[in-house]
Short mmCIF file of N, CA and C in Angstrom, two decimals:
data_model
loop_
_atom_site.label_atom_id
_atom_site.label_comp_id
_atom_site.label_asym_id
_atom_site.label_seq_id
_atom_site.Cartn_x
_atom_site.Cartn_y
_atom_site.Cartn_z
N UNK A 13 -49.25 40.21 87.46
CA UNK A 13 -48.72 38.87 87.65
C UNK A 13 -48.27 38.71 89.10
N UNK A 14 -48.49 37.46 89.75
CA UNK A 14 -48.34 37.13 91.13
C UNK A 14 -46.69 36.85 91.13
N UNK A 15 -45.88 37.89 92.37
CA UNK A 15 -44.52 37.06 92.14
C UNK A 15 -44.07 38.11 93.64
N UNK A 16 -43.50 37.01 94.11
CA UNK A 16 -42.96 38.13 95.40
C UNK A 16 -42.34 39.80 95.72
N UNK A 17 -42.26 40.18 96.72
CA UNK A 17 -41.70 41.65 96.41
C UNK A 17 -40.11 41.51 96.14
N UNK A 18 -39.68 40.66 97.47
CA UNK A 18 -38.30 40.60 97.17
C UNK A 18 -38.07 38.89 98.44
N UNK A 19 -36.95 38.39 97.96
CA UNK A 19 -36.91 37.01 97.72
C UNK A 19 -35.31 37.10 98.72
N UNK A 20 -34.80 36.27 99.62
CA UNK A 20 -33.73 35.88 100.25
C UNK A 20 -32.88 35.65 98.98
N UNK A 21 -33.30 34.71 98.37
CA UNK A 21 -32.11 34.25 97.60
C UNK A 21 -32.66 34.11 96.17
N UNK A 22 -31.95 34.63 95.31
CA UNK A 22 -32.70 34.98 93.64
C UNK A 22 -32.76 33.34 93.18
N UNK A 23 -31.84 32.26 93.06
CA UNK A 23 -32.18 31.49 92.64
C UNK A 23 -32.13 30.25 93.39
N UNK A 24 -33.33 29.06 93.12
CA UNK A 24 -33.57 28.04 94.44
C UNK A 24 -33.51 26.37 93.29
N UNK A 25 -33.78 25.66 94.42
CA UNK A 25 -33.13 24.47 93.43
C UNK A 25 -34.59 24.09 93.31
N UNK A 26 -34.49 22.73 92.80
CA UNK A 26 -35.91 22.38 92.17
C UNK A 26 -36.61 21.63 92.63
N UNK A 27 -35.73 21.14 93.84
CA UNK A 27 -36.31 19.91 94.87
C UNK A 27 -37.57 19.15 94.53
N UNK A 28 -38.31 18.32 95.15
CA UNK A 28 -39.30 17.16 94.89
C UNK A 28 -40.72 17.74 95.25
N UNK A 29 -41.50 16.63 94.76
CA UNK A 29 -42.85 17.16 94.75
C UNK A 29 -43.64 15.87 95.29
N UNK A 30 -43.16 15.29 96.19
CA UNK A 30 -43.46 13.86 97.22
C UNK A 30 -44.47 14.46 97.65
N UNK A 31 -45.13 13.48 98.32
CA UNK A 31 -46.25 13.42 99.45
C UNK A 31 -47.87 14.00 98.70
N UNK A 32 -48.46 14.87 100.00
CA UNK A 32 -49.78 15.29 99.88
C UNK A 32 -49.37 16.44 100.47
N UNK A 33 -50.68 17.29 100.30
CA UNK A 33 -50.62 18.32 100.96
C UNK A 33 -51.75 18.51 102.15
N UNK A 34 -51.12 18.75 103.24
CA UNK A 34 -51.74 18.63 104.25
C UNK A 34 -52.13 19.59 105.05
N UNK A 35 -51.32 21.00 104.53
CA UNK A 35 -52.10 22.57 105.04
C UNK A 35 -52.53 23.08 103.84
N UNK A 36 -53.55 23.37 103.71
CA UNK A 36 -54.35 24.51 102.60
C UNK A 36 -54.96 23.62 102.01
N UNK A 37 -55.20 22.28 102.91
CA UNK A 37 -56.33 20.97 102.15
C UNK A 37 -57.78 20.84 102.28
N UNK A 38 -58.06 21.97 103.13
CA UNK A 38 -59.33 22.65 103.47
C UNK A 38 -60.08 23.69 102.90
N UNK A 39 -61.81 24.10 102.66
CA UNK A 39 -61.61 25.02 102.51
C UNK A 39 -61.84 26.30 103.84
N UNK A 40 -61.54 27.33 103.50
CA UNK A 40 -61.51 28.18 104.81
C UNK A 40 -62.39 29.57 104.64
N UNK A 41 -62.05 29.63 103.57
CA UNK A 41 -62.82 31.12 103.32
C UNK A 41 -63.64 31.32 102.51
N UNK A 42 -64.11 30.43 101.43
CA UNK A 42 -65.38 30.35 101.07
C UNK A 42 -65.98 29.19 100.90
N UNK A 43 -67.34 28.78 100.47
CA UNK A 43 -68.54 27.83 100.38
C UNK A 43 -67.45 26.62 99.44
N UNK A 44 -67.22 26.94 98.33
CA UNK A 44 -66.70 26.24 97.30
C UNK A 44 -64.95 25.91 97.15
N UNK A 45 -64.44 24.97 96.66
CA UNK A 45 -63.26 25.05 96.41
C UNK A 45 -62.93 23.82 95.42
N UNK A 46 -61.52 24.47 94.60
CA UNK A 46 -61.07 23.69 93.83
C UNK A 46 -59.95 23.26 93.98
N UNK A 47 -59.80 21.90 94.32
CA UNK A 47 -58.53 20.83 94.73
C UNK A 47 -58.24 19.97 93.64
N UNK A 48 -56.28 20.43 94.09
CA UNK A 48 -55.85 19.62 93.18
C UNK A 48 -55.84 18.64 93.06
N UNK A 49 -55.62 17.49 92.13
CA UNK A 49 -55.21 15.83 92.01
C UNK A 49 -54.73 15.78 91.75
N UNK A 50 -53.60 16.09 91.32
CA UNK A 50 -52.11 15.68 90.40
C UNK A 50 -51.51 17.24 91.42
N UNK A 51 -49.84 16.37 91.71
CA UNK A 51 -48.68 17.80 91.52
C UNK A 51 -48.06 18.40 90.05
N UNK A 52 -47.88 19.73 90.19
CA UNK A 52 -47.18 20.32 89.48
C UNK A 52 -46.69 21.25 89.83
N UNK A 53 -46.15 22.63 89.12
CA UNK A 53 -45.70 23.85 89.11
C UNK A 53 -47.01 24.50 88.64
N UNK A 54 -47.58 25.29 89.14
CA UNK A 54 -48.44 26.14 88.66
C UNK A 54 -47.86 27.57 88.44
N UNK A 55 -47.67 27.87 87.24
CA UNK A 55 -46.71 29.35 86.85
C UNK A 55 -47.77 30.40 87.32
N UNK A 56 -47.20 31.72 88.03
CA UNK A 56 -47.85 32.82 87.42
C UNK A 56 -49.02 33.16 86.56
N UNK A 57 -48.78 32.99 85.42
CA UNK A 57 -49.75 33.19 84.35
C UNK A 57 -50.57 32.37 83.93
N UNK A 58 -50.51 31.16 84.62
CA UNK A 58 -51.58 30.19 84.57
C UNK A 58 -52.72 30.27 85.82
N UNK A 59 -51.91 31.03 87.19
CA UNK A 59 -53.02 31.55 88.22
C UNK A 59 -53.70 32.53 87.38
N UNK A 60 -53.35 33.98 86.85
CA UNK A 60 -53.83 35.13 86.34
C UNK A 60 -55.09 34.68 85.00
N UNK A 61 -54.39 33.41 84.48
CA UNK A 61 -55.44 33.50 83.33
C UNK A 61 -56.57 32.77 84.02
N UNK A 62 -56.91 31.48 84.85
CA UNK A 62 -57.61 30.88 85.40
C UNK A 62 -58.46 32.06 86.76
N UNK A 63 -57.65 32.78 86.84
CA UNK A 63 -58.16 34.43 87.80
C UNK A 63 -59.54 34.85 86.88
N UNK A 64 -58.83 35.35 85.73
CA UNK A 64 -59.86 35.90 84.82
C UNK A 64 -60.52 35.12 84.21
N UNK A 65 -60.72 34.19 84.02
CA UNK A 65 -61.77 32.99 83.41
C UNK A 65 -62.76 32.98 84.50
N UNK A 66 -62.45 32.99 85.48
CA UNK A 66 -63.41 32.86 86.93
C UNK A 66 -63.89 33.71 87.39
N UNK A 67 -63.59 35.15 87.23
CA UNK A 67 -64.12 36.05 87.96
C UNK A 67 -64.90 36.74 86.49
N UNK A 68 -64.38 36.43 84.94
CA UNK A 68 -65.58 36.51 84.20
C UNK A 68 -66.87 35.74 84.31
N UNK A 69 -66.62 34.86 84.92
CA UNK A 69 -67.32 33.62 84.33
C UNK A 69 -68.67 33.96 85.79
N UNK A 70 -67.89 34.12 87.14
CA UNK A 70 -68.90 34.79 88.19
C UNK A 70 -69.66 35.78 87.98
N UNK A 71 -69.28 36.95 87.45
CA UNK A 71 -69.68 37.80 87.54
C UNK A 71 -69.38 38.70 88.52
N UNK A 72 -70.07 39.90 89.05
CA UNK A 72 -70.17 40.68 90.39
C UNK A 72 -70.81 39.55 91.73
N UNK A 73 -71.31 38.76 91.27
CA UNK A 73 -71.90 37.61 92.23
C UNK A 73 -71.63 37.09 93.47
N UNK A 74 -70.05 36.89 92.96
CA UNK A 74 -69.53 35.90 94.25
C UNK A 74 -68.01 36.32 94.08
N UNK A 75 -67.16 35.81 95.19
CA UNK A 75 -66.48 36.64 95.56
C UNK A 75 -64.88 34.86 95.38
N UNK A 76 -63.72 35.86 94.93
CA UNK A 76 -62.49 34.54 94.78
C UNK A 76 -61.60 34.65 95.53
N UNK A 77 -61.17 33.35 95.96
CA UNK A 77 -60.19 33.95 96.80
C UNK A 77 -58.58 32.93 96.05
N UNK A 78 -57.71 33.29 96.02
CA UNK A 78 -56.75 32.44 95.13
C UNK A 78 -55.92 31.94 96.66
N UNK A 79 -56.12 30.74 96.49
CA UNK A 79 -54.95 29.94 97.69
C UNK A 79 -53.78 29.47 97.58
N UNK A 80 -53.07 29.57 96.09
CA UNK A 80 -52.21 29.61 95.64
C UNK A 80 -51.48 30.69 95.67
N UNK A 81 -49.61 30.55 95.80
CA UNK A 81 -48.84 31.72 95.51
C UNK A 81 -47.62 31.22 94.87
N UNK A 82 -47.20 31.60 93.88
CA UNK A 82 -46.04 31.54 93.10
C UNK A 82 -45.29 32.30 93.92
N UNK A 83 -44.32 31.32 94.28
CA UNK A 83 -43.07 31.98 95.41
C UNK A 83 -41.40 31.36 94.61
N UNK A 84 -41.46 30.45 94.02
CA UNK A 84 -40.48 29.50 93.62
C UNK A 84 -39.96 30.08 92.01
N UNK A 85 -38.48 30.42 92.00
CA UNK A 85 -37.94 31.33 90.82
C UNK A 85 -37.49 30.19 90.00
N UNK A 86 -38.12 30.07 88.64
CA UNK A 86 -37.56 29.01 87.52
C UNK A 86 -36.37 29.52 86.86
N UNK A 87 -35.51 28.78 86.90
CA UNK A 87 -34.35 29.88 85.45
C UNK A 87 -34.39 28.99 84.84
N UNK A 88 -34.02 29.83 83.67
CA UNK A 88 -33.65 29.42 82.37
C UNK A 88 -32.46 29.82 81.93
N UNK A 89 -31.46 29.19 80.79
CA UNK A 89 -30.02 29.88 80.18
C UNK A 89 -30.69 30.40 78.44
N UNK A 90 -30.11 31.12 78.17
CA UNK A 90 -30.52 31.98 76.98
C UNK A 90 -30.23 30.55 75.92
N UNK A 91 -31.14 31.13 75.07
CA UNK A 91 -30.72 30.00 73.80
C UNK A 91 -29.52 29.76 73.13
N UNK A 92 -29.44 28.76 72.79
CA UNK A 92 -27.92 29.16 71.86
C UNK A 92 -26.99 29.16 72.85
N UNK A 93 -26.76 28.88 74.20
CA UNK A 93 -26.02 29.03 75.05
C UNK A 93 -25.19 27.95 75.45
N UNK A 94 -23.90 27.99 75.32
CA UNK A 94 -22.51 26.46 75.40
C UNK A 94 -23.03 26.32 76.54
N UNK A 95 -22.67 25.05 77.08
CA UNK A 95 -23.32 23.99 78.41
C UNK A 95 -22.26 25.16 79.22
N UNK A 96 -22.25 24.94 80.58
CA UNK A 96 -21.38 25.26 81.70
C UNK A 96 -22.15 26.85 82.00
N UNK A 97 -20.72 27.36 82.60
CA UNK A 97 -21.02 29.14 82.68
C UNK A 97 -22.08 29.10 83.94
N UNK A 98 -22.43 28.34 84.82
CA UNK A 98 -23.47 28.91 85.54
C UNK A 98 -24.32 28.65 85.52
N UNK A 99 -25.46 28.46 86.61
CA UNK A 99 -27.33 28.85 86.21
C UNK A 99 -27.45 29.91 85.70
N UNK A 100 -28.82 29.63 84.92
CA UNK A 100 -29.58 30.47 84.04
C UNK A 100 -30.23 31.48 85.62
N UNK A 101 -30.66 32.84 84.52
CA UNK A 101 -31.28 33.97 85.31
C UNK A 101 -32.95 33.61 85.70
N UNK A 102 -33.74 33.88 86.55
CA UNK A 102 -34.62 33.97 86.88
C UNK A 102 -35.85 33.88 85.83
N UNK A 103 -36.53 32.99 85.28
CA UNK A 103 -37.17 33.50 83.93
C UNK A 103 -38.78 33.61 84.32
N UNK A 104 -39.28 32.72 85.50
CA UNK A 104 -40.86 32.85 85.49
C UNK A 104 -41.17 32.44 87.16
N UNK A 105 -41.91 32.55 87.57
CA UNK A 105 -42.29 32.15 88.95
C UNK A 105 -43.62 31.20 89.09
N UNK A 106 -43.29 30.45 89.86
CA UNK A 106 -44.05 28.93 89.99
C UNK A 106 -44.60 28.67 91.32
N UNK A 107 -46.00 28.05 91.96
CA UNK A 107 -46.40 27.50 92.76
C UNK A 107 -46.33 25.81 93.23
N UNK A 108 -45.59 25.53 93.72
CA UNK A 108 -45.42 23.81 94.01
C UNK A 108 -46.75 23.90 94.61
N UNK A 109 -47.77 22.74 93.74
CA UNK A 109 -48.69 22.33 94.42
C UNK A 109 -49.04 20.83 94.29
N UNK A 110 -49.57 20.31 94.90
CA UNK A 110 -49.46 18.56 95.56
C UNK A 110 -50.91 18.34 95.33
N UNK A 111 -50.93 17.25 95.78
CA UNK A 111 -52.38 16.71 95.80
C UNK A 111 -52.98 16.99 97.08
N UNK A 112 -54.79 17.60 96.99
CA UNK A 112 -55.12 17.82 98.05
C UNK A 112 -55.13 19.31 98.13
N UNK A 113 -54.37 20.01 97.67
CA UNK A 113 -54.19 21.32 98.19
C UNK A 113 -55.75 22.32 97.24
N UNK A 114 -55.82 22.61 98.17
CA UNK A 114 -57.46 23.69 97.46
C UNK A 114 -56.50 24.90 96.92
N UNK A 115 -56.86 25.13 95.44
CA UNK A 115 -56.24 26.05 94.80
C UNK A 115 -56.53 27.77 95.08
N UNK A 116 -58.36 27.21 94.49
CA UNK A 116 -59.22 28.58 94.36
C UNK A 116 -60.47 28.20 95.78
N UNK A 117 -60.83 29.18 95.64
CA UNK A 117 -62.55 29.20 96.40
C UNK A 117 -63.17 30.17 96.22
N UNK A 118 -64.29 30.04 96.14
CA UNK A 118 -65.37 30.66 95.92
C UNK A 118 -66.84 31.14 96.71
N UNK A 119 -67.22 32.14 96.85
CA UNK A 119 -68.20 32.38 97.88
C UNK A 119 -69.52 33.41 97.16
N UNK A 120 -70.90 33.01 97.25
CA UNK A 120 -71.66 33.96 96.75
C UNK A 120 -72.30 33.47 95.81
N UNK A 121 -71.85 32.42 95.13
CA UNK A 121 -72.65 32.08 94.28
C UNK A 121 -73.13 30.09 94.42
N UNK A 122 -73.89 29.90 93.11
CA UNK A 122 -74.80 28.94 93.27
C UNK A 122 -73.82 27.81 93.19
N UNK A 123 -74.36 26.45 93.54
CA UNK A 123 -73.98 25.38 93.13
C UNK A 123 -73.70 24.88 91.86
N UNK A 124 -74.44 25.24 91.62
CA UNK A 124 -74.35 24.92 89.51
C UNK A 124 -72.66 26.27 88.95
N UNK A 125 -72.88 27.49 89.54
CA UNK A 125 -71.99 27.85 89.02
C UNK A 125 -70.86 27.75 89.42
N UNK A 126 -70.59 27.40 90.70
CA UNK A 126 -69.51 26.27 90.79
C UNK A 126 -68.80 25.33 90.59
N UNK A 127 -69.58 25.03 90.07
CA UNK A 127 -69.54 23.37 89.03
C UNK A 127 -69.01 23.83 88.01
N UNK A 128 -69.52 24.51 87.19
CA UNK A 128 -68.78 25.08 86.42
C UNK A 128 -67.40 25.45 85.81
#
């Protein structure tokens, strides 16, 4: 799972997801790429499973490069837990991504399996 080694500050606020994205709106390192249209949080385990869907789905063929990084710590408070007491602990790690921003890319293989 993608998640930093070690982090300034364990927990960050949740700030906005305005605008476009205007660095990593290119592609750079391979033939193909997949850009977002909508913002969200892209977790961890939604890069890793979309990892392995793609690099099954290539084969030995062509080569991925992930332009995404989950850097941003989500917490959560345990269930069952009275309001107050604090933020919740660290529970999953997230990529803020915008519109525009090229996620994945791809190099080595065909047009059609790109499309794909």
């Amino acid at each position: 799972m993608l998640m930093p080694k070690r982090v300034k500050y364990r927990k960050a606020h949740r700030g906005r997801m305005r605008g476009e994205a205007h660095r990593g709106a290119s592609v750079v390192f391979g033939e193909f790429g997949l850009q977002a249209l909508d913002r969200a949080w892209v977790t961890a385990q939604q890069i890793e499973a979309s990892r392995r869907a793609v690099t099954r789905f290539i084969k030995r063929g062509g080569k991925l490069w992930i332009r995404v990084f989950p850097d941003k710590p989500v917490t959560k408070k345990p269930a069952e837990t009275r309001m107050g007491s604090g933020k919740g602990n660290p529970e999953f790690w997230v990529a803020v991504v915008r519109p525009g921003r090229v996620m994945f890319e791809l190099a080595g293989v065909s047009e059609d399996v790109a499309r794909e």
